[in-house]
Tab-separated table of C-alpha atoms in Angstrom:
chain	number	residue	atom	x	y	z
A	84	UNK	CA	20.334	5.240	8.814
A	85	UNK	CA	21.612	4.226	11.637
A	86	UNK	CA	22.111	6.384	16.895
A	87	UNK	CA	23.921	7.339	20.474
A	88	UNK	CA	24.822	9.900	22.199
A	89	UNK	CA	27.074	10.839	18.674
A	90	UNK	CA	31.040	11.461	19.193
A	91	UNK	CA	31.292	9.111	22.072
A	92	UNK	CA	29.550	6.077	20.522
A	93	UNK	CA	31.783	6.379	17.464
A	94	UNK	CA	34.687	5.944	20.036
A	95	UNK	CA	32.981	3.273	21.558
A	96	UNK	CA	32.566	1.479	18.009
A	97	UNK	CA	36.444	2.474	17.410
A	98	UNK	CA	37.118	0.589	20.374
A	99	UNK	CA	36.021	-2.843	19.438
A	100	UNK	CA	38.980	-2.781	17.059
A	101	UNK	CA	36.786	-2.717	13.690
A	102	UNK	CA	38.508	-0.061	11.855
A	103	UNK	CA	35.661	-0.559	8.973
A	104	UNK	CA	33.030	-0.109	11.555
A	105	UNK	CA	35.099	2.896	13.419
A	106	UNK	CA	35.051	4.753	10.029
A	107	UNK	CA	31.410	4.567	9.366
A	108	UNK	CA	30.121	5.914	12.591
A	109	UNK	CA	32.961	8.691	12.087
A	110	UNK	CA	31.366	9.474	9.121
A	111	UNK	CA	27.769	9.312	10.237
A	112	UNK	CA	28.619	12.112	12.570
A	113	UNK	CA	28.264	14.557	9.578
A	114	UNK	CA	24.964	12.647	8.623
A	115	UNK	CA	22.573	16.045	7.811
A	116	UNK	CA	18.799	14.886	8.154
A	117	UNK	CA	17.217	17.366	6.704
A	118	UNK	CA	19.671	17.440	3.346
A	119	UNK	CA	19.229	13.713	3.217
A	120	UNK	CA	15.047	14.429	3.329
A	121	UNK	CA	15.297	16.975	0.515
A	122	UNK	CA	17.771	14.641	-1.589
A	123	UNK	CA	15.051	11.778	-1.038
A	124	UNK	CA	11.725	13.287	-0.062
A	125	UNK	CA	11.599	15.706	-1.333
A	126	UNK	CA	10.561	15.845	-5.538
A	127	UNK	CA	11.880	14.389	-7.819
A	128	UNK	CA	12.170	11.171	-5.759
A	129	UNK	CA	9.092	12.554	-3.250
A	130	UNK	CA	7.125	13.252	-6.442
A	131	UNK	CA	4.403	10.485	-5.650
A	132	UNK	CA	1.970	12.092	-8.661
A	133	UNK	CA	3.653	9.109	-10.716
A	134	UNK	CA	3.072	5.365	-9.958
A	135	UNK	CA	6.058	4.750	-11.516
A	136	UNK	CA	8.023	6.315	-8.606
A	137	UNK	CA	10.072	5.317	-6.505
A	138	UNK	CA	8.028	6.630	-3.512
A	139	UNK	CA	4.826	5.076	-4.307
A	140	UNK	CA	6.624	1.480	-5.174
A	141	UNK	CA	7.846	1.357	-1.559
A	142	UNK	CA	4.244	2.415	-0.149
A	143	UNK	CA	2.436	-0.290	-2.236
A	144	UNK	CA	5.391	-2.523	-1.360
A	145	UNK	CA	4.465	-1.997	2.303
A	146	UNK	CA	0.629	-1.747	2.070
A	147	UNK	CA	0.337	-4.808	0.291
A	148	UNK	CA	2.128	-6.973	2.131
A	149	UNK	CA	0.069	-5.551	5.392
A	150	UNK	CA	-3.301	-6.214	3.139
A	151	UNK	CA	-2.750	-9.904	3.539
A	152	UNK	CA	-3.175	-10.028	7.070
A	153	UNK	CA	-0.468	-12.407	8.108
A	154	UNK	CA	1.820	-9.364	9.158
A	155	UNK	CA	0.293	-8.418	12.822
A	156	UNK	CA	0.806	-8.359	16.491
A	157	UNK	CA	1.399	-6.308	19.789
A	158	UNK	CA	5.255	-4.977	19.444
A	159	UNK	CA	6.986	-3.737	15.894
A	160	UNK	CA	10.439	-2.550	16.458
A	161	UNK	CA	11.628	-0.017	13.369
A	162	UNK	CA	15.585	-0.811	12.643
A	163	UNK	CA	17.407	2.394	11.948
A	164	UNK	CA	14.370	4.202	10.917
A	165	UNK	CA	16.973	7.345	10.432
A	166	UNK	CA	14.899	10.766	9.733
A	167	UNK	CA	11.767	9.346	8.198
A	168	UNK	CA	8.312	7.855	9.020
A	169	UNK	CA	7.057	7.060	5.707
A	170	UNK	CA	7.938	3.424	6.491
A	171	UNK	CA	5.150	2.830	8.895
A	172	UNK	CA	2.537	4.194	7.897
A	173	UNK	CA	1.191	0.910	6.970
A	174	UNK	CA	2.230	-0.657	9.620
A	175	UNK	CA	0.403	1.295	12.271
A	176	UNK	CA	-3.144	-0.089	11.495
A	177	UNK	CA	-1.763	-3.210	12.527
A	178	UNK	CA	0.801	-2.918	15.820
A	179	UNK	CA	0.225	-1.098	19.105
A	180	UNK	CA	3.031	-1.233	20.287
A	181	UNK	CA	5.799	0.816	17.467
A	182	UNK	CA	9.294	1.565	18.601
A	183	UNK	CA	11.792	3.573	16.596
A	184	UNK	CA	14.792	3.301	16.719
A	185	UNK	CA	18.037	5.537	15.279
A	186	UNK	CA	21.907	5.099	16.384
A	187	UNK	CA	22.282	9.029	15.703
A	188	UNK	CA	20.507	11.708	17.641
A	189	UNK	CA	19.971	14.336	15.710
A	190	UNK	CA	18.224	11.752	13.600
A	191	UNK	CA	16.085	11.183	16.613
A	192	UNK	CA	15.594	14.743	17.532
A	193	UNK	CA	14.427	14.832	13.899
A	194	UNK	CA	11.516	12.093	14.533
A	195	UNK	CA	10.352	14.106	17.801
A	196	UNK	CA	9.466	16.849	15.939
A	197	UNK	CA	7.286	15.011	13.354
A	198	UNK	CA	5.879	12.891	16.707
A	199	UNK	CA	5.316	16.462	18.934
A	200	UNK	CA	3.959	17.973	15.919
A	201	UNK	CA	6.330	20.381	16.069
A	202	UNK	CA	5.468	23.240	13.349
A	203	UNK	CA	9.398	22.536	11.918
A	204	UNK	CA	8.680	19.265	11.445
A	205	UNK	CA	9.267	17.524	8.081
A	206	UNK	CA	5.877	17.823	6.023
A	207	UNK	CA	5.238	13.754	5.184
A	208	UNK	CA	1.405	14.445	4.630
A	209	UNK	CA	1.821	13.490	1.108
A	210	UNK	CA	3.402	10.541	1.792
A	211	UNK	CA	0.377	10.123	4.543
A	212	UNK	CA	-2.143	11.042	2.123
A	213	UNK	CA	-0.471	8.267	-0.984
A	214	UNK	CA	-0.935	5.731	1.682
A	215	UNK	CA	-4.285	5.929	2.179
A	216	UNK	CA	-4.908	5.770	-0.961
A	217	UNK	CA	-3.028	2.870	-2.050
A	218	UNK	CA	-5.026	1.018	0.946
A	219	UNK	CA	-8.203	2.208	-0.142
A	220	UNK	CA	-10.382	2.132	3.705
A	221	UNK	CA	-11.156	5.471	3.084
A	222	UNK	CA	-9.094	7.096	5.810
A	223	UNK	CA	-8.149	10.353	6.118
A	224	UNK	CA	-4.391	11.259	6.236
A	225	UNK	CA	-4.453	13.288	9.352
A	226	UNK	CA	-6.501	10.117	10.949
A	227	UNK	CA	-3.444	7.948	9.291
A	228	UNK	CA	-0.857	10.297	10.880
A	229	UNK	CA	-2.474	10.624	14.344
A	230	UNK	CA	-3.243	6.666	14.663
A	231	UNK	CA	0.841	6.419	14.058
A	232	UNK	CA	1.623	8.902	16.412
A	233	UNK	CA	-0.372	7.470	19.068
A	234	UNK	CA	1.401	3.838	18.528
A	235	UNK	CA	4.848	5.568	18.789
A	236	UNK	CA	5.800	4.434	22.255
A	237	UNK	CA	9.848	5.391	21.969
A	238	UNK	CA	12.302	6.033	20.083
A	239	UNK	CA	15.733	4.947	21.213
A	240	UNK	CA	19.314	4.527	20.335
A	241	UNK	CA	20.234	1.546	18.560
A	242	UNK	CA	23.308	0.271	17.341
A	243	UNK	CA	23.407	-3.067	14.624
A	244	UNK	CA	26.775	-3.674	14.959
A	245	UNK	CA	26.277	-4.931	18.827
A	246	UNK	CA	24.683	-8.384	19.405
A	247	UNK	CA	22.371	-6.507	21.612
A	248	UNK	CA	21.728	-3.715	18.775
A	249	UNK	CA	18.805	-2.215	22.122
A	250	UNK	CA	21.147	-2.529	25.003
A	251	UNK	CA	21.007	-4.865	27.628
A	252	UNK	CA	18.116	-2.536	29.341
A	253	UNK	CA	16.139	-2.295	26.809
A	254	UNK	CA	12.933	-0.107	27.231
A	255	UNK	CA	11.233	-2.185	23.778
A	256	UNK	CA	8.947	-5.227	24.519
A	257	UNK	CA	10.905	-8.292	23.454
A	258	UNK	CA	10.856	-10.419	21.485
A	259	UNK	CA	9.006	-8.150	18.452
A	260	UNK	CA	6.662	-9.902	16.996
A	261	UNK	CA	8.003	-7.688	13.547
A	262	UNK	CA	10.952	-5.462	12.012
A	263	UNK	CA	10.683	-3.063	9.634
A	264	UNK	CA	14.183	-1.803	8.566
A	265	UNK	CA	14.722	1.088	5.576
A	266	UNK	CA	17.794	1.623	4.445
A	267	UNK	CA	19.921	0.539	7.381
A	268	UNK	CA	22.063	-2.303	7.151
A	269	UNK	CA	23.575	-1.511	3.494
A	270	UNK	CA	23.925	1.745	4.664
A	271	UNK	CA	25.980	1.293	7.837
A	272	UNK	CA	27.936	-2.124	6.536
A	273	UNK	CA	31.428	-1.704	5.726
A	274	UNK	CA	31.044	-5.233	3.807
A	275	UNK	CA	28.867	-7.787	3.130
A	276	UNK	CA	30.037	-9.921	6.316
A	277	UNK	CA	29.456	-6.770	7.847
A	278	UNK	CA	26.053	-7.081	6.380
A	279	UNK	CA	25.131	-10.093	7.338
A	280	UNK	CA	25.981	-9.744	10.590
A	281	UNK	CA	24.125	-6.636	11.819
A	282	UNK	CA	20.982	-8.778	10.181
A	283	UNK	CA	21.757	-11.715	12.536
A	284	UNK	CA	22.124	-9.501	15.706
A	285	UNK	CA	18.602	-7.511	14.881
A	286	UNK	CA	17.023	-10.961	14.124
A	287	UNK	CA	17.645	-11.618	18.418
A	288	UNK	CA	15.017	-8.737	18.802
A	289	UNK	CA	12.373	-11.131	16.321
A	290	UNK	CA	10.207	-13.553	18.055
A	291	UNK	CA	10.318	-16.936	16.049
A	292	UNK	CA	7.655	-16.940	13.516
A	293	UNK	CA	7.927	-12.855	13.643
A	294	UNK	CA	8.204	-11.294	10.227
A	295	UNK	CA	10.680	-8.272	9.134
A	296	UNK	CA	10.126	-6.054	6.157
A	297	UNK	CA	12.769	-4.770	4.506
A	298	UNK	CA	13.759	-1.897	2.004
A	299	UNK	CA	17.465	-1.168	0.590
A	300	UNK	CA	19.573	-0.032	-1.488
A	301	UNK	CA	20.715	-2.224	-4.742
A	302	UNK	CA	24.269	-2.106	-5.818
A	303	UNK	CA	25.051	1.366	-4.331
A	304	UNK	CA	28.406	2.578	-3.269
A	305	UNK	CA	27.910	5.927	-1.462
A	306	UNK	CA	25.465	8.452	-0.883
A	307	UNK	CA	24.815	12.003	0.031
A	308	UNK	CA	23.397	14.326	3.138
A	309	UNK	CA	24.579	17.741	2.948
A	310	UNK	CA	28.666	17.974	4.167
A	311	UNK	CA	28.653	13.953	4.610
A	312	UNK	CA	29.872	11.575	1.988
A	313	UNK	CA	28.766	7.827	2.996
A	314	UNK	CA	29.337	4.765	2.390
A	315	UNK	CA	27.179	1.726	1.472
A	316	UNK	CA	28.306	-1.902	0.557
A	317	UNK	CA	27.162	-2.856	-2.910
A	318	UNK	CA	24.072	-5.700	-2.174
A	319	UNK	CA	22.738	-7.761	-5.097
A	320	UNK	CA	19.344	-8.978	-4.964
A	321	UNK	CA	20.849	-12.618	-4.670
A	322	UNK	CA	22.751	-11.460	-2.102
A	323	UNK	CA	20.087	-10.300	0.093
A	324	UNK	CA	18.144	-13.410	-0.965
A	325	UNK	CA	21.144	-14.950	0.351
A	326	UNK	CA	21.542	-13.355	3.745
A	327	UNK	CA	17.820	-13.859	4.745
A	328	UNK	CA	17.790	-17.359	3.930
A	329	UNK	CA	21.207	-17.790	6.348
A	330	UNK	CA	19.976	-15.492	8.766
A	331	UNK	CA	17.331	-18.058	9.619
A	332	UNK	CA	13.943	-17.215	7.551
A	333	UNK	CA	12.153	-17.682	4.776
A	334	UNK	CA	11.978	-15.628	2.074
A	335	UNK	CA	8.056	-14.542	1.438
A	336	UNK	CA	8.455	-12.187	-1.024
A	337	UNK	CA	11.319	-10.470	-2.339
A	338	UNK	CA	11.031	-7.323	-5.054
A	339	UNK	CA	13.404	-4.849	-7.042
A	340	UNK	CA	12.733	-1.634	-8.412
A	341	UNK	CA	14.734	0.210	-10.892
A	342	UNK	CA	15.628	3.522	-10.401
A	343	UNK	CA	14.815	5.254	-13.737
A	344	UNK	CA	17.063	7.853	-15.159
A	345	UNK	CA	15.057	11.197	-14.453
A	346	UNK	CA	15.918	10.137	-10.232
A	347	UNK	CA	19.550	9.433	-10.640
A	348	UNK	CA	19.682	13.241	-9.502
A	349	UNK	CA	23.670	12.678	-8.433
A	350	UNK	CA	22.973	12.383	-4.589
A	351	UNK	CA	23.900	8.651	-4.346
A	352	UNK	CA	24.806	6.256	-7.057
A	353	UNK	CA	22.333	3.883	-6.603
A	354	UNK	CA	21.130	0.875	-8.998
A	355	UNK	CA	17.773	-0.124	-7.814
A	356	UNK	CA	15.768	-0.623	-4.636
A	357	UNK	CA	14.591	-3.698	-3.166
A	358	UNK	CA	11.856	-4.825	-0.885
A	359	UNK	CA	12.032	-8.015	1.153
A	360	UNK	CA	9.375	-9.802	3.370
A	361	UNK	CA	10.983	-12.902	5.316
A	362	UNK	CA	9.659	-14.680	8.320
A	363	UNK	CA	11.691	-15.916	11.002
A	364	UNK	CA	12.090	-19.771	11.164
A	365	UNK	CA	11.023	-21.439	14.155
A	366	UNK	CA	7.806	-21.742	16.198
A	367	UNK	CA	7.170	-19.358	19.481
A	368	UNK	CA	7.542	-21.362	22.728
């Protein structure tokens, strides 16, 4: 997904005379987090009983690459982390520092309830509980989900489209010595220059040498959440490859999963899902 303070920040992206850009934050003001949770976590695709899931390929995805210990530091900045947490929970073992980040609010209001512990807060304790499995340290999931909310330091508007997606006053240590995106840039891209773009301006926020993870969408069109009809530019595996590798890093690992027929439920029209670890080119000064 992708935050402001709503109606006037669409204007604002109106007014830098992208029309493709204009219409997607238009549209993202009728962006419903908690029909886009149920259409994605909640079962069939939050059915994590399955390893063949989708839900449990993008935890292992995550854990694994955190397992090899070449993923750490103080700062991780989450791109567009829209309505869900799911995509840290590996992450949190390993960064003190977490800021999340959302260019709608109501998708931020959403993440303060799950932070406060607010009783209406989406229920991701079986996505808490696959984790620590998957990781095997013999953690508990509330221990999981409390270490995460501790490293939460902020979560703040953010907007890809800007070369400063944070501002100029940013309240996020910078550089980040990682990114984790889910979901974002495909999602908020009118086109693939579009794309590739919004992936240069949130590799500024990367230290050289940082890494980013990312998870997206493969060769989807448009998807649902609740009165909203959105978007997404159609992405390729190659063409991700692609982007990375002229965005300036190197391509670590790079994975697709194919969404099997029993979770095409009709809420998007997506192909596959793909999972990219790349590491920013350069060495730290």
């Amino acid at each position: 997904m992708s935050s402001g303070t709503d109606l006037k920040h669409a204007a604002g992206m109106a007014s830098d005379s992208d029309p493709g850009r204009a219409a997607v934050a238009s549209a993202y003001q009728r962006f419903e987090p908690r029909a886009y949770l149920r259409n994605n976590y909640a079962p069939p695709r939050g059915d994590l009983s399955s390893p063949d899931g989708v839900g449990p390929w993008k935890l292992r995805c995550m854990a694994q690459t955190f397992a090899t210990g070449e993923v750490s530091g103080q700062a991780l900045i989450d791109i567009g982390s829209g309505p869900t947490i799911y995509q840290l929970l590996s992450a949190c073992a390993h960064f003190e520092d977490i800021t999340m980040t959302d260019f709608l609010e109501v998708n931020r209001q959403e993440l303060g309830l799950w932070l406060r512990e607010d009783p209406g807060a989406f229920d991701w304790s079986v996505y808490s509980q696959h984790a620590c499995l998957i990781e095997g340290k013999g953690e508990s999931w509330q221990e999981k989900e409390r270490q995460l909310r501790a490293r939460v330091k902020r979560v703040l508007p953010i907007d890809v489209h800007q070369p400063q997606p944070l501002g100029t006053s940013s309240l996020a240590p910078l550089p980040a010595d990682a990114l984790v995106s889910a979901f974002c840039l495909e999602a908020v891209s009118p086109d693939l220059a579009s794309f590739q773009r919004a992936l240069h301006h949130i590799t500024t926020l990367l230290r050289p040498g940082g890494h980013l993870l990312l998870i997206g969408a493969l060769e989807e069109s448009w998807y649902l959440a609740g009165e909203a009809r959105l978007s997404v530019v159609p992405v390729s595996e190659e063409e991700v490859r692609e982007a990375l590798v002229l965005g300036g890093y190197e391509v670590r690992d790079l994975r697709t999963y194919i969404m099997p027929a029993h979770l095409r439920t009709g809420v998007d029209d997506v192909k596959g899902i793909f999972f990219a670890w790349a590491q920013k080119m350069g060495v730290q000064v």
